[in-house]
Coordinates of C-alpha atoms and ligand atoms in Angstrom, one line a residue:
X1210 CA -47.5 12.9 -43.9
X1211 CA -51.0 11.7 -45.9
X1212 CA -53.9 13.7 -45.3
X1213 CA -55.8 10.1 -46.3
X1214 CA -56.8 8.2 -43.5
X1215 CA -56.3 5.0 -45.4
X1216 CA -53.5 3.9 -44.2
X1217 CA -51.3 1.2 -42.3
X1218 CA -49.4 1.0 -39.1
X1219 CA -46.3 -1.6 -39.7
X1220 CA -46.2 -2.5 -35.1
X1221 CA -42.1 -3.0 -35.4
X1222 CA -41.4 -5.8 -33.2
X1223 CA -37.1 -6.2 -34.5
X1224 CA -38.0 -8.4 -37.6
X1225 CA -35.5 -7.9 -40.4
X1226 CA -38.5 -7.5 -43.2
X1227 CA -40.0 -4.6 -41.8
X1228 CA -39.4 -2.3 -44.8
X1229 CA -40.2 -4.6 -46.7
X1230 CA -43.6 -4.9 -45.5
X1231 CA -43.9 -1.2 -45.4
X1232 CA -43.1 -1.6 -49.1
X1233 CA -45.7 -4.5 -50.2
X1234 CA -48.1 -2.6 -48.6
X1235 CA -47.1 0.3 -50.8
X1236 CA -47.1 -1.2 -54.0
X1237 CA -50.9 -1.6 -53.3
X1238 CA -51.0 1.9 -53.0
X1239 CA -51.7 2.2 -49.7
X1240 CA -50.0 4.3 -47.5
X1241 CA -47.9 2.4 -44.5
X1242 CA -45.7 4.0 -41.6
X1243 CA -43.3 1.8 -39.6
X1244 CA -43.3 2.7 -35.8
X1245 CA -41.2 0.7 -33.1
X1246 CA -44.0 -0.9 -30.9
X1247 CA -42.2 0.9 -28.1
X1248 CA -42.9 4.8 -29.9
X1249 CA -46.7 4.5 -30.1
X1250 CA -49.4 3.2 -27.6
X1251 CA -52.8 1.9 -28.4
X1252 CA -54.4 5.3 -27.1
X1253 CA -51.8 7.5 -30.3
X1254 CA -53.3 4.4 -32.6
X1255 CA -56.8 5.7 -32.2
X1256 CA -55.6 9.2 -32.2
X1257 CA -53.6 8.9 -35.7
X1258 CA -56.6 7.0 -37.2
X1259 CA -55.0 4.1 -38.8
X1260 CA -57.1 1.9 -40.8
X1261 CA -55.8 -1.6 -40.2
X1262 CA -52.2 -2.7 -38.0
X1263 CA -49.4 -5.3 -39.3
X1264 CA -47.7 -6.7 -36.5
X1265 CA -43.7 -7.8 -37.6
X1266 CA -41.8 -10.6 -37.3
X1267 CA -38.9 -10.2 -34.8
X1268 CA -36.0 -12.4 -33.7
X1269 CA -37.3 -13.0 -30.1
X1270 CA -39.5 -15.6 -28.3
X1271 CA -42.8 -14.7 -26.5
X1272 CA -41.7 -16.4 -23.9
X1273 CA -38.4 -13.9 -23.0
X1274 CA -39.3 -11.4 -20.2
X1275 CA -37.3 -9.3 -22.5
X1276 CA -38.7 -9.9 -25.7
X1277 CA -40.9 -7.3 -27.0
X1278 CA -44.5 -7.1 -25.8
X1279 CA -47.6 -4.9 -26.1
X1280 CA -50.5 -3.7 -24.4
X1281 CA -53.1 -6.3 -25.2
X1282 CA -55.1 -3.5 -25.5
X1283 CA -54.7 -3.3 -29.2
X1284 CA -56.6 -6.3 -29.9
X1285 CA -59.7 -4.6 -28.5
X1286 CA -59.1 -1.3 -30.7
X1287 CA -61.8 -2.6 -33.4
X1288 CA -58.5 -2.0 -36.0
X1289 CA -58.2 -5.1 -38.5
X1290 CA -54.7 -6.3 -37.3
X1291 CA -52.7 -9.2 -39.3
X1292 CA -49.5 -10.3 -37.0
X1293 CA -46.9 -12.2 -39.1
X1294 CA -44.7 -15.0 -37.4
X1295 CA -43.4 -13.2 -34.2
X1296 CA -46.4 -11.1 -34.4
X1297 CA -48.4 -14.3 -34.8
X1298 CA -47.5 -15.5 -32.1
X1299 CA -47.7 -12.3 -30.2
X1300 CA -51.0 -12.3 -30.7
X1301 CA -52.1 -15.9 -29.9
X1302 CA -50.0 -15.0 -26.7
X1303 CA -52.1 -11.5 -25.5
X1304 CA -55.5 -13.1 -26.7
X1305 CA -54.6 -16.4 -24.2
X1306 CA -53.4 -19.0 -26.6
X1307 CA -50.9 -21.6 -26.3
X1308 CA -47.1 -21.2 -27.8
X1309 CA -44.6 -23.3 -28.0
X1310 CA -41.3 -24.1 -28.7
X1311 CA -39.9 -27.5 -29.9
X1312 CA -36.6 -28.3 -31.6
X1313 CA -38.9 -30.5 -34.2
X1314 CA -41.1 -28.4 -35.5
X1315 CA -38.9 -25.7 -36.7
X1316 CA -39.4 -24.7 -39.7
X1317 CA -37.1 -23.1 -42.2
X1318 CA -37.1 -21.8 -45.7
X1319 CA -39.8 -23.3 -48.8
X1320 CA -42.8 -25.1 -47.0
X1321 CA -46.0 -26.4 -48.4
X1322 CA -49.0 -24.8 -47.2
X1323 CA -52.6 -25.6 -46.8
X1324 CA -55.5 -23.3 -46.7
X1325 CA -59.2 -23.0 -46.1
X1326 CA -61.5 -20.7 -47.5
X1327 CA -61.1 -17.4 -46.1
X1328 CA -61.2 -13.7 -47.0
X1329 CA -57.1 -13.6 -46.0
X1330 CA -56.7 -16.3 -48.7
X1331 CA -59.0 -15.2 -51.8
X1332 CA -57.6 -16.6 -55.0
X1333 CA -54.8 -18.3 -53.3
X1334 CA -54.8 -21.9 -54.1
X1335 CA -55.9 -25.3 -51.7
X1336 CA -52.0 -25.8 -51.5
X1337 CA -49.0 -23.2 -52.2
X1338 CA -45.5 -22.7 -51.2
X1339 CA -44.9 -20.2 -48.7
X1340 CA -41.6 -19.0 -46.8
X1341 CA -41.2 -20.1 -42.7
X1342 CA -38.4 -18.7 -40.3
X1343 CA -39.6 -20.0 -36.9
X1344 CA -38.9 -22.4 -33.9
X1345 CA -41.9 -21.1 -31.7
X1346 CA -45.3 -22.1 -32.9
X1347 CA -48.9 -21.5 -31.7
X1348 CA -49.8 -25.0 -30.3
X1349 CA -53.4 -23.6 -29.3
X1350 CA -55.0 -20.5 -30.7
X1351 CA -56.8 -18.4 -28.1
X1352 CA -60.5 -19.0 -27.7
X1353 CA -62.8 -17.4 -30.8
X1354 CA -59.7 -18.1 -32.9
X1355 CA -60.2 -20.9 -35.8
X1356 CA -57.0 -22.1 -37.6
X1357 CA -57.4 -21.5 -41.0
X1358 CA -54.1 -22.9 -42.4
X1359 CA -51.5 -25.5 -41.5
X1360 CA -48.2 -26.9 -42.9
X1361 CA -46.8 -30.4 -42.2
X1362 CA -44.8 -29.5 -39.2
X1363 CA -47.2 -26.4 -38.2
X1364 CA -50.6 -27.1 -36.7
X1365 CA -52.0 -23.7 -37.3
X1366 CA -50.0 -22.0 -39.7
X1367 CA -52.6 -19.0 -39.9
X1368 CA -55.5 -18.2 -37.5
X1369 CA -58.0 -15.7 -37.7
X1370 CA -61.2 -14.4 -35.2
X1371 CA -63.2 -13.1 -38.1
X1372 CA -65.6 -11.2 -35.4
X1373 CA -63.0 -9.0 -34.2
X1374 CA -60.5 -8.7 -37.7
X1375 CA -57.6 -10.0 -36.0
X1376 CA -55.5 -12.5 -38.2
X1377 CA -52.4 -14.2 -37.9
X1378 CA -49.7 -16.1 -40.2
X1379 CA -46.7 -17.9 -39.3
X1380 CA -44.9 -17.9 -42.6
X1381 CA -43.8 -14.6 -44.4
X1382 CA -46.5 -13.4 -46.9
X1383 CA -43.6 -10.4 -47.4
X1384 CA -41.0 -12.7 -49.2
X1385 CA -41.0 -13.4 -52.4
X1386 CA -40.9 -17.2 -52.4
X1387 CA -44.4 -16.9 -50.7
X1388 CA -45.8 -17.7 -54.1
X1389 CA -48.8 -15.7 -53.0
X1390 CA -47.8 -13.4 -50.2
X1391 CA -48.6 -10.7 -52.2
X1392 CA -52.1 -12.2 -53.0
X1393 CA -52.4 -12.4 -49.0
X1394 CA -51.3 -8.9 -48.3
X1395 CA -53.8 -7.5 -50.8
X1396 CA -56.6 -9.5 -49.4
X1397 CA -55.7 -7.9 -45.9
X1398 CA -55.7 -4.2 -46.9
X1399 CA -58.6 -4.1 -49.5
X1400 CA -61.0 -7.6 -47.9
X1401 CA -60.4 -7.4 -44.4
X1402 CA -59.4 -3.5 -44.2
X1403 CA -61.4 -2.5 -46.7
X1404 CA -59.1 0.3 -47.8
X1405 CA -59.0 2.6 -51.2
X1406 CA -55.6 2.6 -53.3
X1407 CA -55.1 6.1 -52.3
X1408 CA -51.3 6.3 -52.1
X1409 CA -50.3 7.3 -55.7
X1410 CA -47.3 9.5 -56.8
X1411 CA -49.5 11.9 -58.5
X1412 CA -51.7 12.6 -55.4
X1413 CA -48.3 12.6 -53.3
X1414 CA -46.8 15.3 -55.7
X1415 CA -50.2 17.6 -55.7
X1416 CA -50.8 17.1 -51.8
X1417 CA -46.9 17.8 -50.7
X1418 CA -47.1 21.0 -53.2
X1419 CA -50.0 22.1 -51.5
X1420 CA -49.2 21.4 -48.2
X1421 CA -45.0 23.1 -48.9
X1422 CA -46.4 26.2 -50.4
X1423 CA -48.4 27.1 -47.1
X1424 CA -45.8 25.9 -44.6
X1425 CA -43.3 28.2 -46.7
X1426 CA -45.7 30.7 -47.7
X1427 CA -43.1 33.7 -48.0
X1428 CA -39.8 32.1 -46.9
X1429 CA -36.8 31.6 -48.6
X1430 CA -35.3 28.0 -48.8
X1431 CA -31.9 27.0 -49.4
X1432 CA -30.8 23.3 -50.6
X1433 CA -27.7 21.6 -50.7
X1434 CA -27.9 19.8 -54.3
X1435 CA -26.0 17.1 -55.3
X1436 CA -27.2 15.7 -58.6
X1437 CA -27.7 12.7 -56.5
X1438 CA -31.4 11.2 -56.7
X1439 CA -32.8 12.2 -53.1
X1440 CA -31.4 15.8 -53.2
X1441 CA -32.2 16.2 -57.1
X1442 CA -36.0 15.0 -56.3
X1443 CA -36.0 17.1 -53.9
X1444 CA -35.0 20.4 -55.1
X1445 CA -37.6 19.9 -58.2
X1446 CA -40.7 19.0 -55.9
X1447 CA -39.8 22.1 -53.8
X1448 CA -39.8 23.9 -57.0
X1449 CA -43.0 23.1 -58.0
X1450 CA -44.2 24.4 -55.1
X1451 CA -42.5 27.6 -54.4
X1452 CA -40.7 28.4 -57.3
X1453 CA -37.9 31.2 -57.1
X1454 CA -37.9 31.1 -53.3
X1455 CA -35.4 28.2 -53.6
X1456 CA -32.1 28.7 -53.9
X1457 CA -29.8 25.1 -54.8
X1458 CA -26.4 25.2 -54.0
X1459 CA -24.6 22.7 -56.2
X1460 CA -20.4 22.8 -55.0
X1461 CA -18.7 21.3 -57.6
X1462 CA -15.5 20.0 -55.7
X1463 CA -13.4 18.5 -59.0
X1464 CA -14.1 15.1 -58.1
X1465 CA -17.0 14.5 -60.2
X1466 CA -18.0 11.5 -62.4
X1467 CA -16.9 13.2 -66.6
X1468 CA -19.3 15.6 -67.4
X1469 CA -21.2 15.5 -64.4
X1470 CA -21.1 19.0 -63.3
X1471 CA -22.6 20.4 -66.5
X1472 CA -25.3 18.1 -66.7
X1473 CA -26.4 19.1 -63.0
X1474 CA -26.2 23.0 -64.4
X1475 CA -28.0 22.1 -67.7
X1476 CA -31.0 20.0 -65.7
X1477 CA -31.3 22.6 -62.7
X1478 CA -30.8 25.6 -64.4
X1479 CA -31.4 24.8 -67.7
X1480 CA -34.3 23.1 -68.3
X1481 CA -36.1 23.4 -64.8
X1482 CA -35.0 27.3 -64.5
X1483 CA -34.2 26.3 -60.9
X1484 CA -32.2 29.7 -59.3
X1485 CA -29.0 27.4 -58.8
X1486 CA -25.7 28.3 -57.3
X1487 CA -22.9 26.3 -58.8
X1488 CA -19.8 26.8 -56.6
X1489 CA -16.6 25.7 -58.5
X1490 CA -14.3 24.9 -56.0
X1491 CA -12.1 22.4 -58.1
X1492 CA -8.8 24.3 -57.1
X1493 CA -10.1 25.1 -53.6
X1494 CA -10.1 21.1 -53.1
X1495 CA -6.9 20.0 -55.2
X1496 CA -5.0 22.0 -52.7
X1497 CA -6.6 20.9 -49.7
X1498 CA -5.7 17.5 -50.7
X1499 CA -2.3 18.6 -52.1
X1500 CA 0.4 15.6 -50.6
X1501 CA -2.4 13.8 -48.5
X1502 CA -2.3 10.0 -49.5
X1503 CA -4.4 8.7 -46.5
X1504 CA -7.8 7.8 -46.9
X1505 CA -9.7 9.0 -43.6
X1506 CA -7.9 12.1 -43.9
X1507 CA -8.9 12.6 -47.7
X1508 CA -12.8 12.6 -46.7
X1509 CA -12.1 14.3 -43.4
X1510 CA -10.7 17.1 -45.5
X1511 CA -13.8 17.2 -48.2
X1512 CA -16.2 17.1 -45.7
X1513 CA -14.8 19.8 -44.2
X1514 CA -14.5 21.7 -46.9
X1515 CA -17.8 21.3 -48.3
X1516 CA -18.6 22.6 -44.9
X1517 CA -17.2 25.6 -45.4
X1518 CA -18.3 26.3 -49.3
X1519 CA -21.7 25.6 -48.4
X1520 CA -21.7 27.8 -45.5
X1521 CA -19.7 30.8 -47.1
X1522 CA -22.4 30.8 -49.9
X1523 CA -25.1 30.7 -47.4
X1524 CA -24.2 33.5 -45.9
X1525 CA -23.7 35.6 -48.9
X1526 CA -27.8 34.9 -49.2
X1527 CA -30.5 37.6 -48.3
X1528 CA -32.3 36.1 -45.6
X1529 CA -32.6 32.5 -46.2
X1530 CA -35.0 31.0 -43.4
X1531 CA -35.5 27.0 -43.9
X1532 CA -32.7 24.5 -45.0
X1533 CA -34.1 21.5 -47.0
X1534 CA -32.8 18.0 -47.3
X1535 CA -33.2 15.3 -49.6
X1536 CA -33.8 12.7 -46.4
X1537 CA -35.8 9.6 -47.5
X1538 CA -38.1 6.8 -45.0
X1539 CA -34.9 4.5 -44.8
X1540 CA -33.0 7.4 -43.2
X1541 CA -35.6 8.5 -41.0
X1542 CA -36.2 4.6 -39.4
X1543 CA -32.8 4.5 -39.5
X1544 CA -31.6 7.3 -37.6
X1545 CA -34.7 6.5 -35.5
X1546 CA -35.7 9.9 -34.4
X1547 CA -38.0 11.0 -37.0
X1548 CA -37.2 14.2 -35.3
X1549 CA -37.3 17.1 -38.6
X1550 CA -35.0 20.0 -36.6
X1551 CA -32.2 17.8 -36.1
X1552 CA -30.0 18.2 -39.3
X1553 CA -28.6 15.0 -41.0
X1554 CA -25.4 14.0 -40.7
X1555 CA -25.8 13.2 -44.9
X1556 CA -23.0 10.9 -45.9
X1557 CA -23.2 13.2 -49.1
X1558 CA -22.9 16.5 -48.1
X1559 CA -20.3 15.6 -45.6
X1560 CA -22.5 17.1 -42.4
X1561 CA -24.3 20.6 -42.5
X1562 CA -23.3 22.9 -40.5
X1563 CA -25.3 23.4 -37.8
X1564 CA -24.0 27.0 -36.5
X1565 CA -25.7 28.2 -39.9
X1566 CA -28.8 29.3 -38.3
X1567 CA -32.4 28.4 -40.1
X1568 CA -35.7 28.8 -38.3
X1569 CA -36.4 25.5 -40.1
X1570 CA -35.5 22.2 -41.6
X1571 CA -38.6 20.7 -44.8
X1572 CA -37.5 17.0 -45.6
X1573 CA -39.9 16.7 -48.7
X1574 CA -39.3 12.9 -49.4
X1575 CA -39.1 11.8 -45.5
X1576 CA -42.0 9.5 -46.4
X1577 CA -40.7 8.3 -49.0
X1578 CA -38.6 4.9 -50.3
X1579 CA -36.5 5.1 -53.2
X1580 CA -38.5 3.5 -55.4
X1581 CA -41.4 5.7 -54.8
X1582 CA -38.7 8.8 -55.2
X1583 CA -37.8 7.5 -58.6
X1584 CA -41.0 7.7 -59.3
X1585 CA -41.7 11.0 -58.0
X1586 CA -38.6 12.2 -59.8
X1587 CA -39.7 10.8 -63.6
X1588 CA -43.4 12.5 -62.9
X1589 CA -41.9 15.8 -62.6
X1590 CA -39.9 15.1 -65.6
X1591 CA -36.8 14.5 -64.4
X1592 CA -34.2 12.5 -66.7
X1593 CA -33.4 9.4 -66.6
X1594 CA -29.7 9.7 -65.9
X1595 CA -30.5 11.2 -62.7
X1596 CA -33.7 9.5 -61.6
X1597 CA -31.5 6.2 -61.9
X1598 CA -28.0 7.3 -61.1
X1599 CA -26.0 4.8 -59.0
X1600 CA -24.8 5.7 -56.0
X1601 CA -21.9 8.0 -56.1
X1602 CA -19.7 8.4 -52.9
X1603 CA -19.9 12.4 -51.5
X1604 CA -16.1 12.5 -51.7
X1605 CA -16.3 11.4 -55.4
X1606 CA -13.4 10.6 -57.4
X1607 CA -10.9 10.9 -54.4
X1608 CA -11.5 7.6 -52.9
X1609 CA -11.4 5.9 -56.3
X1610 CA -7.6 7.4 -56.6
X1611 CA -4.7 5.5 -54.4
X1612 CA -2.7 7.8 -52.9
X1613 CA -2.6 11.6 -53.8
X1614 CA -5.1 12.9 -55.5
X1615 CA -3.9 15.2 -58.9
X1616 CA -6.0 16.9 -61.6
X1617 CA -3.8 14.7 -64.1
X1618 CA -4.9 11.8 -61.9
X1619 CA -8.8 13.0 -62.2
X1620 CA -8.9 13.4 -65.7
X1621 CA -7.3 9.8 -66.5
X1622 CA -9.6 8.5 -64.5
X1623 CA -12.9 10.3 -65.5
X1624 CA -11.8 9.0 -69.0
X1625 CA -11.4 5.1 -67.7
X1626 CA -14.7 5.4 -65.8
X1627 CA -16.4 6.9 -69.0
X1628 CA -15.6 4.6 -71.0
X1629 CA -16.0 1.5 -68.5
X1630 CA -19.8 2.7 -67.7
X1631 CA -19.9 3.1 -71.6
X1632 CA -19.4 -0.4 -72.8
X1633 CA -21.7 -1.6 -69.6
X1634 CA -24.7 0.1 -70.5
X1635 CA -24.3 -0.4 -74.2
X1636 CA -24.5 -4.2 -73.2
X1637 CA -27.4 -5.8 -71.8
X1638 CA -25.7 -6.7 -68.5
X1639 CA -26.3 -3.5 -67.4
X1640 CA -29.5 -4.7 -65.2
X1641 CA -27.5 -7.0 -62.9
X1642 CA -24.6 -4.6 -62.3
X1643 CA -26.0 -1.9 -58.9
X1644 CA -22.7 -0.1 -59.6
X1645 CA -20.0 0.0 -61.3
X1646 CA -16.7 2.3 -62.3
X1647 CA -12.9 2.3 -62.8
X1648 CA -10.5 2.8 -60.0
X1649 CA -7.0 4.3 -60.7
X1650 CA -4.3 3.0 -58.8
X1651 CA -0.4 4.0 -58.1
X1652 CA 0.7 0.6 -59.7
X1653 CA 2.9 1.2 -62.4
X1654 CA 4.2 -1.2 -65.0
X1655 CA 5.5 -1.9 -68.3
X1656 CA 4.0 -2.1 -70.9
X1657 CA 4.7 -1.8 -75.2
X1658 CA 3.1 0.2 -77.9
X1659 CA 4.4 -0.4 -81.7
X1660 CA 8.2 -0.3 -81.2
X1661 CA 8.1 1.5 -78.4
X1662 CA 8.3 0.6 -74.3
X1663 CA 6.0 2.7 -72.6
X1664 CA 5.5 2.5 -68.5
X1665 CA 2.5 3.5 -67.0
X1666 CA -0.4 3.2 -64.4
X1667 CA -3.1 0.6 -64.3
X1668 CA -6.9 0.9 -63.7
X1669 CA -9.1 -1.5 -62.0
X1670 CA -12.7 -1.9 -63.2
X1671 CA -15.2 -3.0 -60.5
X1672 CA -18.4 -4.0 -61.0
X1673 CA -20.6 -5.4 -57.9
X1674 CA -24.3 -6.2 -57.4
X1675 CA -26.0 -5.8 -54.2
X1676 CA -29.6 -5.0 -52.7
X1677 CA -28.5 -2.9 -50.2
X1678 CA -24.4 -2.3 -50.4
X1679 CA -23.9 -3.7 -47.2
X1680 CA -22.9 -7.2 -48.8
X1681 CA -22.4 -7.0 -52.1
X1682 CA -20.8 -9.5 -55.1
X1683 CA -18.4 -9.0 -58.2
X1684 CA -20.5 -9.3 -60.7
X1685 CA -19.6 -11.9 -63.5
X1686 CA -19.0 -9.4 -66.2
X1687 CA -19.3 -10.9 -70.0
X1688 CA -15.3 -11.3 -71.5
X1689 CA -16.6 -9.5 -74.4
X1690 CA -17.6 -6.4 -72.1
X1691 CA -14.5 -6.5 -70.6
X1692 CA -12.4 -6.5 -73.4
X1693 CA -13.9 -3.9 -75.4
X1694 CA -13.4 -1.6 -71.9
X1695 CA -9.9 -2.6 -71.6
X1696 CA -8.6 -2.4 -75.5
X1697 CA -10.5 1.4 -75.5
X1698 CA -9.0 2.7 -72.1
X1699 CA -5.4 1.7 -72.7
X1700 CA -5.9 2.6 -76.6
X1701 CA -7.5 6.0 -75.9
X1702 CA -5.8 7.1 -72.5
X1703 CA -2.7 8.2 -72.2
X1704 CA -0.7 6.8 -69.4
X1705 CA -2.6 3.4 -68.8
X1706 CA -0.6 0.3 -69.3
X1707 CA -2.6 -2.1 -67.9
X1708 CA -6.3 -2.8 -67.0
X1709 CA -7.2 -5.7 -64.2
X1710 CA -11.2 -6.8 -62.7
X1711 CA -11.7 -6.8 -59.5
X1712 CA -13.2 -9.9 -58.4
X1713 CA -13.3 -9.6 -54.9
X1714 CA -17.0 -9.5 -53.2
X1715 CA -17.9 -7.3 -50.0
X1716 CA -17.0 -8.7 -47.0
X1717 CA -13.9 -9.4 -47.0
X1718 CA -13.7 -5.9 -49.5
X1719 CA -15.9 -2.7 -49.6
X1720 CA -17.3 -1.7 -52.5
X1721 CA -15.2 1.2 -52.9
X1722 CA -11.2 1.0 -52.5
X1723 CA -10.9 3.6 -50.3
Ligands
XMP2314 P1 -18.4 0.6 -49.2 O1 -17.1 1.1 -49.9 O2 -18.5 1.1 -47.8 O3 -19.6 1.3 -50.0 O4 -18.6 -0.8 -49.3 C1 -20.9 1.0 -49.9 C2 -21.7 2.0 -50.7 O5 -21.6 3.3 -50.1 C3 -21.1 4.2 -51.0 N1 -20.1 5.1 -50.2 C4 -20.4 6.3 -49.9 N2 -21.4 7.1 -50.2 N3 -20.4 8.9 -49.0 C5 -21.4 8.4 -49.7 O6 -22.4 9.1 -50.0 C6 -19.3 8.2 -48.7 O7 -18.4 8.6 -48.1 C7 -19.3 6.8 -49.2 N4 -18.4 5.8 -49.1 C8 -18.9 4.7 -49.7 C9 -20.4 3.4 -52.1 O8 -20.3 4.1 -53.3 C10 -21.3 2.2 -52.1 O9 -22.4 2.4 -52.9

C-alpha cells in the first residue's frame, strides 16, 4: 500500500480493460487501485483518500435492473471522476441524463473524433481517431453537463460539468488506437486531478523497505524461491530490508531448464549473499514419476512432492514466523479476495501447505504488475536473465516429455531446448517470440548418419506469441532460425533423428504439450 495520497480509484464496473487502465494510469506514475464497485462505498472512498475516480467500461446496459449500479452519491464526493463508456453512461444516468440504445448508432472499432477546447483534451488535436465499443449512448447529458466532443454517429461523445470535476468519454482513451488516449488520461490525472508523479520504483523500493523492516522487526521469514521473476523479486526486496532473517528455499526437482539450478545458487547466494536453501531432490522426483506416462498424474505427483520438500525443510528451521510469496496485482484482482492470510494456491509452487503453521503471510509485490516488478527487479540489480525469464511451467521439464519421464530423457532435452533458445536469441526475432522451447516426444524414426542407419527420437520446437497465454499464436519463425536449431540438435545430440515446428496456435492447442 502507498503512503502517498496521490492516487486513483479504478470504480470496476466488468469492463475487460480494467488493468489496463490501472496500468496507463501507472505509467504516469501515479498510483491506481482496482476495486469492484460492489467492495467499496462512497463513505470507504472518502475514508481511503483517493485523489480522483475512473469509472470502467463494462459489458452491460444502464438500463438492466441487473446491470451494475452505484450510489449516486459519488458524484457529490467533490473527487474529480472520469467514467469511460459504460461508466459514461453510468454517470449521465445517476446525474439525470438521457441514454439510449439504437441499433444505428453503434459504434465499433476506429472512429473519428471531434473535440472542443477543454482541460480533458490539452494538446489533443480539433479531430483524432479514437476507439468505440458501444450500442448505448447518452442522447441528453444531465443538466450542468456541456458535451464537449462528438463523433459522426455519437452526439456527445465526451461530456464534462467542469464545476463539479466529473467527466465522461464514450470511446476508450485506454486502447492504443486512441491516437491520444494517453494524452487524455494524463490531462485527467495531472489537469483535472491535479496530482504529483509520485509512484516511482525507487520510492516503491525505499517505502516497502521501510515499511517490511518494522512489520518484521525481529521475525524470521521463510520464501519459497523459484528463479521465476515474482518469487526472485521478491526474495531480493525482502532482503534489502531484513537481510539474514530470510531464509529462500530453492527445491531443485531435476526438471529444470540446462543450467538453471546453478544460476539460481550463483544469483541468491552468490552475488546477493541471500541465506539460501537449495534442496536437490532430482532423484527424490525421478522416482516418484518412475513408470507414470499420464499427464494429470505427472503434476499431481510434483505438486505433491514439492509439498512435502518444502515442508520437511521448513520444519528443520529454528522458529520461522512469516511465509512470503511472490503474489503480484493480477493475482490478487484475480483471486478477488485481496485477503493477505489466505495462502496462494501458486501454479508454481504447486500449493503451500497450509498445516505449516506461520503467524503470518508478507506478499511484497501484491501491488504490483509485472512490468513494474521487472522494474523493481533491475533496480536492485537483479540480472537480466531473470528479470525477463519467460514463463516456465512449476512442473518444468516433465510436461515437455511424452510419456515417462527419464534422466536420459531430461538431459536430451535440456540440450534441444539450449540450443533452440540459443539460435532464437542470437537472432533478432527474439522480441516477437513470448516463449519458446523444445519438446521431446516418444516418436521414433529412422533416420541416416554417414553410412550408417541410426533410429531415434524427434524434438518439436515451439515457438508462440501471446499477451496473456490464454490465446496465443505460432510464431512465424525465420527458415534460417530454424535450420540452424535443427542441423545443431540432431548434429550435437545423440539420439535425435528428426526435428519438426509446431505450428499449431492456442485454441485448438495449449501452449505447452502436456
Ligand atoms: P498452456 O499450456 O495452458 O500454458 O496453454 C499457458 C501458460 O501457462 C504456463 N503453464 C504453467 N505455469 N504451472 C505454471 O506455473 C503449470 O502447471 C503450468 N502449465 C502451463 C505455460 O508455460 C504457458 O506460459
Amino acid at each position: 500500500m502507498t503512503s502517498s495520497t496521490d492516487k486513483i480509484l479504478v470504480l470496476d464496473f466488468g469492463g475487460q480493460y480494467n488493468q489496463l487502465i490501472a496500468r496507463r494510469v501507472r505509467s504516469e506514475h501515479v498510483y491506481a487501485e482496482i476495486r469492484a464497485f460492489s467492495s467499496i462505498t462512497p463513505e470507504e472512498i472518502i475514508k481511503e483518500k483517493y485523489s480522483g475516480i475512473i469509472f470502467t467500461g463494462g459489458p452491460n446496459s444502464v438500463f438492466d435492473e441487473s446491470s451494475p449500479h452505484y450510489d449516486p452519491k459519488v458524484l457529490s464526493l467533490g473527487l474529480p471522476i472520469l467514467g469511460i463508456c459504460y461508466g459514461a453512461q453510468l454517470m449521465a444516468y445517476m446525474a439525470g441524463g438521457e441514454v439510449t440504445s439504437a441499433e444505428n448508432s453503434s459504434e465499433y472499432g476506429k472512429t473519428e473524433l471531434s473535440v472542443s477546447d477543454n482541460p480533458l483534451f490539452i494538446d489533443v488535436p480539433a479531430k483524432s481517431t479514437c476507439w468505440m465499443s458501444h450500442t448505448d449512448y447518452i442522447k441528453r447529458p444531465p443538466a450542468g453537463f456541456e458535451i464537449i466532443a462528438t463523433t459522426d454517429k455519437c452526439p456527445c461523445a465526451a461530456m464534462c460539468d467542469s464545476k463539479r470535476n466529473l467527466y465522461a468519454v464514450q470511446f476508450h482513451p485506454e486502447v492504443t488506437h486512441t491516437d491520444y488516449g494517453q494524452q487524455i488520461i494524463r490531462n485527467f490525472l495531472f489537469k483535472i486531478c491535479r496530482l504529483s508523479q509520485s509512484w516511482k520504483m525507487d520510492n516503491f523500493i525505499s517505502a516497502s523497505a521501510n515499511s517490511l523492516q518494522k512489520t518484521l522487526a525481529g521475525k524470521n521469514v521463510l520464501l519459497a524461491l523459484s528463479g521465476g521473476v515474482d518469487s526472485s523479486v521478491a526474495a531480493v526486496l525482502l532482503h534489502k530490508a531484513i537481510g539474514s532473517r530470510l531464509t529462500c528455499v530453492f527445491v531443485d526437482h531435476g526438471l529444470l531448464r540446462k543450467d538453471e539450478g546453478d544460476l539460481v545458487e550463483k544469483t541468491f547466494s552468490g552475488a546477493f549473499g541471500i541465506n539460501l536453501i537449495r534442496v536437490n531432490a532430482q532423484e527424490r522426483f525421478l522416482s516418484k514419476l518412475k513408470g507414470v506416462t499420464e499427464p494429470e498424474k505427472k503434476r499431481k505427483i510434483i505438486g505433491e512432492e514439492f509439498i512435502r520438500v518444502f515442508e520437511e525443510e521448513a520444519k528443520k528451521l529454528e522458529k520461522t514466523e512469516v511465509l512470503a510469496q511472490g503474489t503480484i496485482y493480477p493475482d490478487v484482482i484475480e483471486s478477488g479476495k485481496g485477503d493477505a492470510a489466505v495462502i496462494k494456491s501458486h501454479h508454481n509452487v504447486g500449493g503451500l501447505p497450509k498445516d505449516i503453521l506461520f503467524e503470518s503471510v508478507v506478499e511484497p509485490l501484491r501491488d504490483l504488475f509485472k512490468d513494474e516488478v521487472r522494474e523493481v527487479g533491475l533496480k536492485l540489480g537483479l540480472p537480466k536473465e531473470i528479470v525477463f525469464r519467460q514463463p516456465f511451467p512449476g512442473p518444468g521439464l516433465a510436461v515437455r516429455i511424452i510419456g515417462e519421464v527419464t534422466k536420459e530423457k531430461l538431459d536430451i532435452l535440456r540440450e534441444a531446448d539450449a540450443i533452440f533458445r540459443c539460435e532464437i536469441e542470437n537472432s533478432r526475432y527474439v522480441l516477437g517470440a513470448n516463449q519458446y522451447f523444445a519438446v521431446l516426444t516418444d516418436v521414433k524414426s529412422v533416420g541416416v548418419m554417414g553410412d550408417a542407419r541410426t533410429y531415434g527420437r524427434t524434438v518439436v520446437l515451439r515457438s508462440v506469441a501471446t499477451d496473456d497465454f490464454m490465446t496465443a499464436e505460432w510464431t512465424k519463425l525465420p527458415y534460417e532460425v530454424l535450420e540452424k536449431a535443427s542441423s545443431r540438435i540432431t548434429n550435437e545430440i545423440k539420439g535425435i533423428t528428426r526435428v519438426v515446428y509446431d505450428i499449431t496456435s492456442k485454441p485448438p492447442a495449449t501452449v505447452e504439450w502436456e
